[in-house]
PDB file of C-alpha atoms in Angstrom:
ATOM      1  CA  UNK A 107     -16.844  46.140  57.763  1.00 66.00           C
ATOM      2  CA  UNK A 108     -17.349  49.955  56.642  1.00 61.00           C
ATOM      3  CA  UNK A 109     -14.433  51.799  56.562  1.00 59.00           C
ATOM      4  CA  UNK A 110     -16.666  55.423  57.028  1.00 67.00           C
ATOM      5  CA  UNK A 111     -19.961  56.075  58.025  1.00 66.00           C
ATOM      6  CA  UNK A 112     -20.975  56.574  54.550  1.00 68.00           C
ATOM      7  CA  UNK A 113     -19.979  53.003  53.731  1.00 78.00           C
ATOM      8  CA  UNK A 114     -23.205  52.135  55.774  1.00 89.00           C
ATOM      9  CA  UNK A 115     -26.833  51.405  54.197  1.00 91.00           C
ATOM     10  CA  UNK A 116     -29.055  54.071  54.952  1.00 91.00           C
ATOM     11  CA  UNK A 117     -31.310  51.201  57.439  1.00 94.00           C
ATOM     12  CA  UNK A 118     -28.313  50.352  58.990  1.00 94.00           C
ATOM     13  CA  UNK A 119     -27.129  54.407  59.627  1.00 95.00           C
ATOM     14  CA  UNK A 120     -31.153  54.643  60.811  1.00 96.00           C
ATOM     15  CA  UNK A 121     -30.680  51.901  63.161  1.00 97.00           C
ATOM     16  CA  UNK A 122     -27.361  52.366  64.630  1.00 97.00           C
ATOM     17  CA  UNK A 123     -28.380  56.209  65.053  1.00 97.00           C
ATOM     18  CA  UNK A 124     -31.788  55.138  66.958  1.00 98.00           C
ATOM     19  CA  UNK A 125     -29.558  53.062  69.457  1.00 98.00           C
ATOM     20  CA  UNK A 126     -27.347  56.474  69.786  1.00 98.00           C
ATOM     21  CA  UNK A 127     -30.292  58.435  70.395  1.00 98.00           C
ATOM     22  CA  UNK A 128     -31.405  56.206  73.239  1.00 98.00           C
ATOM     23  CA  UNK A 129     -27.951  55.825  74.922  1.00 98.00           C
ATOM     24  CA  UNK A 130     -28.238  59.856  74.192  1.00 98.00           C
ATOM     25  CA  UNK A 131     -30.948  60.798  75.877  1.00 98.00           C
ATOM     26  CA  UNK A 132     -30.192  58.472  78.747  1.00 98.00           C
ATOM     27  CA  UNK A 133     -26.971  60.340  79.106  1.00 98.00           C
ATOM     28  CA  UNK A 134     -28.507  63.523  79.471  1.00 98.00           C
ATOM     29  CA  UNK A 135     -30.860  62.737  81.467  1.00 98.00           C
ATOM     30  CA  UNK A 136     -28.107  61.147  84.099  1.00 98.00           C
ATOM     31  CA  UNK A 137     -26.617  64.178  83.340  1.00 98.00           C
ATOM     32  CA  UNK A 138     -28.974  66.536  84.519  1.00 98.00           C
ATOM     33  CA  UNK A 139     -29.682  63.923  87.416  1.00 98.00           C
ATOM     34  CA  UNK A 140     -26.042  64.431  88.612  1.00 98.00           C
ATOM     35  CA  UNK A 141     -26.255  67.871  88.350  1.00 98.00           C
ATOM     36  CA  UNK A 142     -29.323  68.221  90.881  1.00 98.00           C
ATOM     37  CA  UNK A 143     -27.539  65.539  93.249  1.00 98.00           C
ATOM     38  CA  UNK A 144     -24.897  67.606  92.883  1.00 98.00           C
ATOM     39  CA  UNK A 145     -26.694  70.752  93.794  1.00 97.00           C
ATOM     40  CA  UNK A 146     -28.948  69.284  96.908  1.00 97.00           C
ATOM     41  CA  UNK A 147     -26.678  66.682  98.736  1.00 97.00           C
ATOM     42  CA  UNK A 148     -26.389  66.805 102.078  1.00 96.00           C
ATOM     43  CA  UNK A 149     -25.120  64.867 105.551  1.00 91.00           C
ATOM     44  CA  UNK A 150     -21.355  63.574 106.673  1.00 90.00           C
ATOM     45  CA  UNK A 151     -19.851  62.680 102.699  1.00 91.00           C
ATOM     46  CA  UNK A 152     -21.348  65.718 101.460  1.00 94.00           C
ATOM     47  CA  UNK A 153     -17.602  66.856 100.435  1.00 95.00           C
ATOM     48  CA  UNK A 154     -16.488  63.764  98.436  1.00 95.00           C
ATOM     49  CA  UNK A 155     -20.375  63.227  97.063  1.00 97.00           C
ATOM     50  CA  UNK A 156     -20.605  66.370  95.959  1.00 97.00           C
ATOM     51  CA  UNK A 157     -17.016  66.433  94.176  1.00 98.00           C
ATOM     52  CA  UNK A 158     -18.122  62.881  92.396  1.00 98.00           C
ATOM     53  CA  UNK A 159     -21.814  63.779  91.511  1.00 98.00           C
ATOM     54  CA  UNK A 160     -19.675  67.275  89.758  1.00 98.00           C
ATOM     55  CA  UNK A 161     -17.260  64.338  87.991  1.00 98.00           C
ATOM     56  CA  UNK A 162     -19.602  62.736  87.022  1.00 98.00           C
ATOM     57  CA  UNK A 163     -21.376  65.708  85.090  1.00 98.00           C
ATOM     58  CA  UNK A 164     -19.005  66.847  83.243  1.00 98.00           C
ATOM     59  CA  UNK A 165     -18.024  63.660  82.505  1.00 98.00           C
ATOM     60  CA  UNK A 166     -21.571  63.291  80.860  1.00 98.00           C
ATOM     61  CA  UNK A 167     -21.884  66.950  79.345  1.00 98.00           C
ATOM     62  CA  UNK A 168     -18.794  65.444  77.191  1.00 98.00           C
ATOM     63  CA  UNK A 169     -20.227  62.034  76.376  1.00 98.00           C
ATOM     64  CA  UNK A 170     -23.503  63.482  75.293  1.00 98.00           C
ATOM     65  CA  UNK A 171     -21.490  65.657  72.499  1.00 98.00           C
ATOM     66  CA  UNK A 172     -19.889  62.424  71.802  1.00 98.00           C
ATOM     67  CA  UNK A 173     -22.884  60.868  70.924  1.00 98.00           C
ATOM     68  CA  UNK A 174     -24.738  63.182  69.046  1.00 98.00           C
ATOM     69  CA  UNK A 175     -21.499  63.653  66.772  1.00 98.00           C
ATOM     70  CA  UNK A 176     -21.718  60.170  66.329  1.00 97.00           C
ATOM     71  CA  UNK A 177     -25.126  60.368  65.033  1.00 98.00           C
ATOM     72  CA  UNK A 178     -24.518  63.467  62.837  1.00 97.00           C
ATOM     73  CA  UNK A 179     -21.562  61.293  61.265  1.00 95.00           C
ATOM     74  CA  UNK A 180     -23.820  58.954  60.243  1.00 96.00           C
ATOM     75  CA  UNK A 181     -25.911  61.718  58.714  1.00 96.00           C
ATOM     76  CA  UNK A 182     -29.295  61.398  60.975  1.00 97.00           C
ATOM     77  CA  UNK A 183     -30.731  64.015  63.026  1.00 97.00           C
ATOM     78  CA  UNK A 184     -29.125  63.561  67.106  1.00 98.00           C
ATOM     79  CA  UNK A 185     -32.498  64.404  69.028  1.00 96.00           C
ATOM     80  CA  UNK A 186     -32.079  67.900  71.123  1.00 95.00           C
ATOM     81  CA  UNK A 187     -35.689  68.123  72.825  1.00 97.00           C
ATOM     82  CA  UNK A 188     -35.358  67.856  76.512  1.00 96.00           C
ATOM     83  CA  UNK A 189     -38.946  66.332  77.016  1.00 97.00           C
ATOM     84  CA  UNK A 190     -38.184  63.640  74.207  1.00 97.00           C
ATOM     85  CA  UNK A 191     -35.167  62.783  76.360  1.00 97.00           C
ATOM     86  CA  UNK A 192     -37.271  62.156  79.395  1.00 97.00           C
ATOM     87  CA  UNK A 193     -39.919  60.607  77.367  1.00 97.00           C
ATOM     88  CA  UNK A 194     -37.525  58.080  76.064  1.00 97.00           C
ATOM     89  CA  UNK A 195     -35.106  57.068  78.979  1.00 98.00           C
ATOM     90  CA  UNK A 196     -34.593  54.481  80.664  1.00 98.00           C
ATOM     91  CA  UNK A 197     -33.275  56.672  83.412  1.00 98.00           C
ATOM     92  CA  UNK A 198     -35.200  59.259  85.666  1.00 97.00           C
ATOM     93  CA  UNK A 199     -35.204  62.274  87.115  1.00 96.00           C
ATOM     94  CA  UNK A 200     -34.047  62.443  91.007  1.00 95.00           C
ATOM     95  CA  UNK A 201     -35.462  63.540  94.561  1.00 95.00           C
ATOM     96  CA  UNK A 202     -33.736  66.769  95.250  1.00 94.00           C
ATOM     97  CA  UNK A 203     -34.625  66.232  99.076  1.00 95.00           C
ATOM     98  CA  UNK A 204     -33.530  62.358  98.772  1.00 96.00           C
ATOM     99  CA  UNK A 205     -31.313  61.396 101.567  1.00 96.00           C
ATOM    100  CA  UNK A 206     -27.372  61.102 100.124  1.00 96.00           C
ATOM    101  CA  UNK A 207     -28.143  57.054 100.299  1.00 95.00           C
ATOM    102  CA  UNK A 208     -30.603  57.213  98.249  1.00 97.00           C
ATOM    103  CA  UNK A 209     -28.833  59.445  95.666  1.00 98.00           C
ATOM    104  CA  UNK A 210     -26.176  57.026  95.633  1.00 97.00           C
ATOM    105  CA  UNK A 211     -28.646  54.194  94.264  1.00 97.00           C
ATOM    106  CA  UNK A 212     -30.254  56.247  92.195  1.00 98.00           C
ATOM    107  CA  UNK A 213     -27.302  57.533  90.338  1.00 98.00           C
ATOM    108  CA  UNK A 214     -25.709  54.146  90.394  1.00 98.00           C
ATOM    109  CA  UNK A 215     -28.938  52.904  88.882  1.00 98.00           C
ATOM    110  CA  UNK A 216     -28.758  55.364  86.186  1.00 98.00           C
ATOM    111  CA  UNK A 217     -24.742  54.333  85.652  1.00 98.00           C
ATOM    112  CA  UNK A 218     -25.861  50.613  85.271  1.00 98.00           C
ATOM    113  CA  UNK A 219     -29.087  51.475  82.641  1.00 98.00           C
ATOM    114  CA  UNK A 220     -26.725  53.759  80.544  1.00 98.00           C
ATOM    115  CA  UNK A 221     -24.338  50.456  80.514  1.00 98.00           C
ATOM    116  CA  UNK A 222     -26.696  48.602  79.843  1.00 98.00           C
ATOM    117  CA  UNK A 223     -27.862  50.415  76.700  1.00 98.00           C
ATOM    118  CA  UNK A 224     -24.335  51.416  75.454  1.00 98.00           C
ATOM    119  CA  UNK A 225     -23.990  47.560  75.525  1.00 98.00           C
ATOM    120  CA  UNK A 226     -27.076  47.276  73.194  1.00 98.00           C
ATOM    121  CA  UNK A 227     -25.388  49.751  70.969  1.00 98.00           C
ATOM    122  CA  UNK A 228     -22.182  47.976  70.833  1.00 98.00           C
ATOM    123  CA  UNK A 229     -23.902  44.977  69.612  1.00 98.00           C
ATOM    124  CA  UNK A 230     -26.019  47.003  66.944  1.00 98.00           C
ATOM    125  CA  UNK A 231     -22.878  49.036  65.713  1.00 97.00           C
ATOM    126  CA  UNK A 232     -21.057  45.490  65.148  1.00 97.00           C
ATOM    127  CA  UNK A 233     -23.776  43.906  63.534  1.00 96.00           C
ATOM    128  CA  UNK A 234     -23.213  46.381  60.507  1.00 96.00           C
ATOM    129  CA  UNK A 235     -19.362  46.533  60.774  1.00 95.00           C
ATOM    130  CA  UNK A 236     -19.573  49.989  62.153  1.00 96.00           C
ATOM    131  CA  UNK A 237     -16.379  49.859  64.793  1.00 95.00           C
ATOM    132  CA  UNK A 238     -16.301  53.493  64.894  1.00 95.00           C
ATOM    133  CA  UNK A 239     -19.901  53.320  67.328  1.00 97.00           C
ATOM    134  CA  UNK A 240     -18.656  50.142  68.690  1.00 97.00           C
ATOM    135  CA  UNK A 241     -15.742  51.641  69.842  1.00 98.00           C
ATOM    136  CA  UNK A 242     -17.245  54.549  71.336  1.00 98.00           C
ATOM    137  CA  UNK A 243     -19.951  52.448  73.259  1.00 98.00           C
ATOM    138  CA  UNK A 244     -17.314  50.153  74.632  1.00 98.00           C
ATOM    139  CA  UNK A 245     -15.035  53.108  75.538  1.00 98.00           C
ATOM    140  CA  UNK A 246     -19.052  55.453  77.050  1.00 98.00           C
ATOM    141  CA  UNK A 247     -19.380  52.120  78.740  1.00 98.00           C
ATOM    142  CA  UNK A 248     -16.488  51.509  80.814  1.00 98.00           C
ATOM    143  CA  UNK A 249     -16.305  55.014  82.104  1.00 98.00           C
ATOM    144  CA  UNK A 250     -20.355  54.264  83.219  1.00 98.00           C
ATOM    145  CA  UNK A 251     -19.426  50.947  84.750  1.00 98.00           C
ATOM    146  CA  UNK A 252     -16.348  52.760  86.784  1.00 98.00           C
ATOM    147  CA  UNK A 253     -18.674  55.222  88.039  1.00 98.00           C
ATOM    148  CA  UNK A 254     -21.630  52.337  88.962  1.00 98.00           C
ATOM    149  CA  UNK A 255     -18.807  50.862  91.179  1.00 97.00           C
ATOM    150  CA  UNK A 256     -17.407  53.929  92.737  1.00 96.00           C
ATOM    151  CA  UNK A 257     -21.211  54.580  93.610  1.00 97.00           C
ATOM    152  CA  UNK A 258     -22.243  51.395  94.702  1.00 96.00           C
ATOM    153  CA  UNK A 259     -18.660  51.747  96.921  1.00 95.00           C
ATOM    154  CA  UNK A 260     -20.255  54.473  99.001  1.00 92.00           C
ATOM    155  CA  UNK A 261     -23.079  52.442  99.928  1.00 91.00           C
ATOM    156  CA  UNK A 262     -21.077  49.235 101.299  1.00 82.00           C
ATOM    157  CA  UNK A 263     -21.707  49.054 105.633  1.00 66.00           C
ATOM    158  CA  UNK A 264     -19.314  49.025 107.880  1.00 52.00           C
ATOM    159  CA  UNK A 265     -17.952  45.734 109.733  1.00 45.00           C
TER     160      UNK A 265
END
């Protein structure tokens, strides 16, 4: 187990630090996606849509820093270019015009890929001891997995 980041090899601070970078730019990416959901929804839950698309925002804005710290701690570069982010994730930009339905899915989508990959990191930061990143994907991932289900809640029908 490594006590600090600097017990780490320098391939396993590369590697750990590449799985941040991808559950980074994912992040902003759902960020930004959020934001513009935020921005452009419309029809009868536009009140509590728009409050949770807002939560969910700054709720990313935060995580990103988190990540990028993480990466800096571990003394590689945390990747700033917005077109490398959408080049590399997983997640993708949104319809401003999409009906709120289809927001819903999309965002929820994005919740469950970020999950996903924080998941991967978990697993990566573990395989080298490194329960500082483990930690912090476990923690990024449960607060993606709550907002997956209080997204995929909206969308339930009626009985």
């Amino acid at each position: 187990m490594a006590e600090t980041a600097s017990d780490l090899s320098p391939d396993a601070s590369a590697e750990i630090a590449a799985a941040l970078n991808q559950a980074l730019a994912e992040t902003v990416v759902a960020t930004m996606l959020a934001q513009n959901f935020h921005w452009n929804v419309t029809g009868m839950a536009f009140g509590p849509l728009h409050a949770l698309f807002q939560t969910i925002y700054e709720d990313h804005f935060v995580g990103q820093d988190d990540l990028a710290e993480r990466v800096r701690a571990l003394g590689e570069t945390a990747e700033g270019k917005l077109a490398t982010h959408l080049e590399r994730s997983k997640v993708t930009e949104g319809d401003a015009s999409a009906e709120d339905r289809e927001m819903i899915r999309h965002m929820a989508e994005a919740e469950e890929t970020i999950g996903a990959t924080l998941a991967g990191l978990s697993e990566v930061a573990a395989g080298h001891g490194d329960i500082r990143t483990e930690d912090l994907a476990i923690e990024r991932g449960r607060i993606h997995d709550k907002f997956a289900w209080m997204l995929r809640a909206h969308l339930r029908d009626r009985v």
